[in-house]
């Protein structure tokens, strides 16, 4: 079987979204904007196999996502396994969630095993709780918000539009400078993604908000509706460290305004960074979306 992965382009959006509509998940992995922006750095490609969509790497890495679409999943997986066999490679699936593995187990009872990686689990929160910050659990967060409002009387929240998108872009550049990203490949990639998200903000159908303090943009957040209509996925959140409490306030204000129509906010993974994990846990996620790698038993 010949299998060629294609890098996602803007003209592929309608095609991919048609297949992604079958992905009944709150995961950040299965939305076009996120896929498109990060494919430039992770060499992500896609293929349609037996009328299902799968993602993998463009240059011959034999690991795939669970197929989504109207086609026969077993036929797709069988085709992928045959492709690996023909090339002398072990078959592997990645970004596999519990519901995916349950489907795999139904199709191939006892054949595969999964290893979850906590670093890639998505954090999902109840939007109303992030917006209101009510109760004892959020007491310290509420204090940060109150302190911010006492320090900066001249502040305002505003949605990202064509009128302020360039200011948000300049704030991201300032964040990059003050955080010394040039020597950090991952941080540098994240900033490039943030800049591209702003450049393509309207085209990708993003939702965003900005925090203006003393006339200057001090923080911004960019998100995208998830496959499940009750979920908004937060891709980018940056704030200037010189503005005390800016991260807490942009988080709360984004939930209050842009998240109002959504029950859940997916704030993505922590990638194993201790500080980021502590920050994400401090907002009390309602659940985590675990993801893992699947191989045939004895090969994991």
XYZ file of C-alpha atoms in Angstrom:
300
model
C 0.000 0.000 0.000
C 1.277 3.474 -0.880
C 0.610 6.087 1.783
C 1.656 9.695 1.359
C 1.057 12.256 4.054
C 0.187 15.793 2.953
C 0.961 18.838 5.054
C -2.302 20.679 5.906
C -2.832 23.921 3.985
C -5.568 26.517 4.240
C -7.257 25.090 1.143
C -7.607 21.755 2.988
C -9.715 23.302 5.740
C -13.131 22.320 4.371
C -12.009 18.744 3.671
C -10.409 18.257 7.080
C -13.282 19.849 8.957
C -15.707 17.488 7.221
C -13.818 14.498 8.618
C -13.014 16.165 11.957
C -16.742 16.641 12.540
C -16.841 12.891 13.254
C -14.328 13.282 16.121
C -16.632 13.404 19.132
C -13.997 14.737 21.510
C -13.002 17.752 23.593
C -9.318 17.164 22.808
C -7.218 20.033 21.468
C -5.702 17.712 18.852
C -8.690 17.471 16.539
C -9.408 21.079 15.528
C -8.178 22.574 12.269
C -6.584 25.765 13.568
C -4.361 23.946 16.045
C -3.449 21.277 13.490
C -2.610 23.829 10.807
C -0.483 26.107 12.984
C 1.585 23.388 14.687
C 2.036 21.270 11.541
C 4.790 23.696 10.521
C 6.859 22.701 13.552
C 5.893 19.074 14.130
C 5.973 18.051 10.471
C 2.368 16.868 10.661
C 0.666 15.450 7.601
C -2.691 13.869 6.857
C -4.081 11.177 4.612
C -7.534 9.853 3.786
C -7.476 6.056 4.144
C -10.641 4.028 3.499
C -12.729 7.198 3.865
C -11.218 8.062 7.250
C -8.806 10.824 8.204
C -5.505 9.981 9.873
C -2.583 12.174 10.868
C 1.077 11.247 10.973
C 4.425 12.768 10.069
C 5.131 13.845 6.523
C 8.555 12.181 6.333
C 8.091 8.496 7.016
C 7.510 8.173 10.766
C 5.177 5.197 11.219
C 2.840 6.490 13.905
C -0.746 7.593 13.333
C -3.756 9.070 15.061
C -6.949 7.068 15.500
C -8.987 7.277 12.266
C -11.949 9.677 12.202
C -14.639 9.808 9.566
C -17.526 7.809 8.120
C -15.406 4.918 6.839
C -14.765 1.468 8.302
C -12.207 1.955 11.103
C -10.954 -1.630 10.935
C -10.244 -1.355 7.218
C -8.296 1.836 7.853
C -6.248 0.363 10.696
C -5.609 -2.844 8.744
C -4.329 -0.721 5.838
C -2.024 1.249 8.133
C -0.661 -1.955 9.698
C -0.045 -3.419 6.250
C 1.800 -0.251 5.246
C 4.054 -0.557 8.305
C 4.659 -4.239 7.640
C 5.639 -3.582 4.038
C 8.204 -1.049 5.254
C 9.583 -3.218 8.075
C 8.250 -0.934 10.811
C 6.230 -1.540 13.958
C 2.704 -0.142 13.824
C 1.975 2.599 16.356
C -0.860 4.968 17.228
C -0.372 8.202 19.190
C -2.612 10.796 20.881
C -4.967 7.932 21.684
C -7.660 8.709 24.232
C -9.525 6.221 26.417
C -12.542 6.142 24.116
C -10.261 5.477 21.126
C -8.594 2.582 22.901
C -11.999 1.154 23.844
C -12.955 1.135 20.141
C -9.606 -0.450 19.255
C -10.157 -3.157 21.853
C -13.569 -3.936 20.323
C -11.984 -4.327 16.879
C -8.882 -6.269 18.008
C -9.609 -7.875 21.417
C -6.471 -8.234 23.532
C -4.077 -7.381 20.705
C -2.916 -3.895 21.728
C -1.796 -2.086 24.860
C -1.617 1.610 25.683
C 0.840 3.716 27.675
C -0.505 7.082 28.805
C 1.749 10.123 29.112
C 0.633 12.596 31.795
C 2.621 15.392 30.118
C 0.195 15.445 27.178
C -3.090 15.313 29.076
C -5.451 18.223 28.338
C -6.817 20.207 31.282
C -10.567 20.831 31.036
C -12.362 23.330 33.274
C -15.918 24.443 33.887
C -16.136 27.857 32.247
C -18.517 29.303 34.819
C -16.088 28.535 37.648
C -13.194 30.234 35.860
C -15.383 33.249 35.125
C -16.798 33.696 38.642
C -13.879 32.411 40.771
C -16.356 31.841 43.587
C -15.786 29.800 46.720
C -12.892 28.802 48.914
C -11.041 26.897 46.188
C -10.599 30.078 44.163
C -10.028 32.472 47.047
C -6.399 33.223 46.114
C -7.320 33.741 42.449
C -10.070 36.154 43.416
C -7.570 38.049 45.570
C -5.228 38.377 42.569
C -8.072 39.788 40.487
C -9.049 42.253 43.209
C -5.442 43.376 43.653
C -5.075 43.889 39.900
C -8.185 46.061 39.831
C -6.940 48.142 42.756
C -3.509 48.625 41.147
C -4.752 49.436 37.655
C -7.881 51.555 37.633
C -7.480 52.204 33.908
C -7.995 48.699 32.577
C -10.411 47.152 30.101
C -11.127 43.830 28.454
C -11.809 43.821 24.721
C -12.304 41.121 22.092
C -9.539 40.749 19.529
C -10.580 42.463 16.294
C -8.899 44.044 13.274
C -8.657 47.220 15.354
C -6.336 45.792 18.019
C -4.803 42.679 16.456
C -1.578 44.535 15.562
C -1.228 45.735 19.163
C -1.623 42.116 20.317
C 1.075 41.129 17.823
C 3.444 43.747 19.264
C 2.692 42.572 22.819
C 3.643 39.020 21.801
C 6.938 40.347 20.423
C 7.574 42.160 23.706
C 6.792 38.968 25.645
C 9.278 37.108 23.456
C 11.984 39.674 24.164
C 11.472 39.722 27.933
C 11.364 35.903 28.169
C 14.528 35.226 26.158
C 12.981 32.812 23.668
C 15.763 32.838 21.070
C 17.738 30.073 22.771
C 14.664 27.929 23.478
C 13.387 26.038 20.441
C 10.018 25.144 22.004
C 9.332 28.672 23.262
C 10.379 30.126 19.939
C 8.000 27.794 18.111
C 5.193 28.762 20.495
C 5.739 32.454 19.779
C 5.772 31.823 16.023
C 2.479 29.946 16.413
C 1.029 32.846 18.421
C 2.084 35.341 15.756
C 0.631 33.213 12.967
C -2.575 32.762 14.969
C -2.941 36.550 15.001
C -2.046 36.901 11.308
C -4.689 34.308 10.375
C -7.094 35.149 13.174
C -10.180 35.720 11.010
C -9.361 33.037 8.437
C -9.067 30.367 11.145
C -12.244 31.442 12.930
C -10.514 32.046 16.254
C -12.026 33.690 19.351
C -9.797 35.974 21.358
C -9.625 38.606 24.036
C -7.136 41.238 25.141
C -6.465 43.091 28.368
C -5.666 46.781 28.050
C -3.896 48.459 30.961
C -3.141 52.190 30.961
C -3.842 52.314 27.239
C -1.528 49.418 26.311
C -2.299 45.758 25.505
C -0.848 43.771 28.418
C -2.270 40.291 27.760
C -4.152 38.315 25.157
C -5.763 34.904 24.781
C -6.714 33.077 21.585
C -9.052 30.090 21.370
C -11.006 27.932 18.949
C -14.337 26.067 19.254
C -13.828 22.349 19.827
C -15.488 19.409 18.104
C -17.938 19.116 20.972
C -20.080 22.232 20.789
C -19.885 22.751 24.561
C -16.101 23.271 24.554
C -13.812 26.180 23.693
C -10.105 25.339 23.353
C -7.517 27.863 24.532
C -4.437 27.773 22.294
C -2.512 30.903 23.289
C -2.343 32.917 26.501
C 0.390 35.500 27.056
C 0.742 38.413 29.476
C 3.474 40.899 30.313
C 5.074 40.076 33.663
C 5.396 43.770 34.556
C 1.606 43.931 34.948
C 0.808 42.162 38.230
C -2.079 39.722 37.996
C -2.455 40.059 34.221
C -2.458 36.288 33.668
C -5.155 35.709 36.275
C -7.344 38.512 34.939
C -7.074 37.623 31.229
C -7.925 34.020 32.164
C -11.000 35.142 34.103
C -12.140 37.761 31.585
C -11.711 35.443 28.602
C -13.868 32.837 30.360
C -16.440 35.487 31.264
C -16.762 36.951 27.762
C -15.561 34.596 25.015
C -16.392 31.459 26.987
C -19.922 32.484 27.918
C -21.530 30.182 25.332
C -19.434 27.143 26.317
C -19.711 24.836 29.304
C -16.044 23.844 29.225
C -12.665 25.414 28.508
C -9.858 23.119 27.394
C -6.594 24.801 28.349
C -4.422 22.113 26.742
C -1.443 20.247 28.219
C 1.506 21.198 30.444
C 4.221 19.275 28.521
C 5.771 18.233 31.820
C 6.760 21.772 32.881
C 6.495 21.893 36.672
C 5.506 25.555 36.902
C 2.896 25.236 34.195
C 1.480 22.082 35.780
C 1.188 23.800 39.140
C -0.560 26.779 37.534
C -3.015 24.613 35.591
C -3.827 22.463 38.614
C -4.417 25.587 40.731
C -7.472 26.372 38.595
C -9.032 23.016 39.568
C -9.701 21.143 36.315
C -12.940 19.182 36.268
C -11.179 16.400 34.354
C -8.090 15.598 32.278
C -8.151 14.183 28.758
C -5.471 11.502 28.891
C -3.609 10.522 25.740
C -1.274 7.657 25.086
C 0.750 5.593 22.639
C -0.552 2.241 21.390
C 1.442 -0.715 20.092
C 0.861 -4.429 19.808
C 1.378 -6.204 23.112
C 5.000 -6.945 23.851
C 6.259 -4.074 21.677
C 5.449 -1.087 23.896
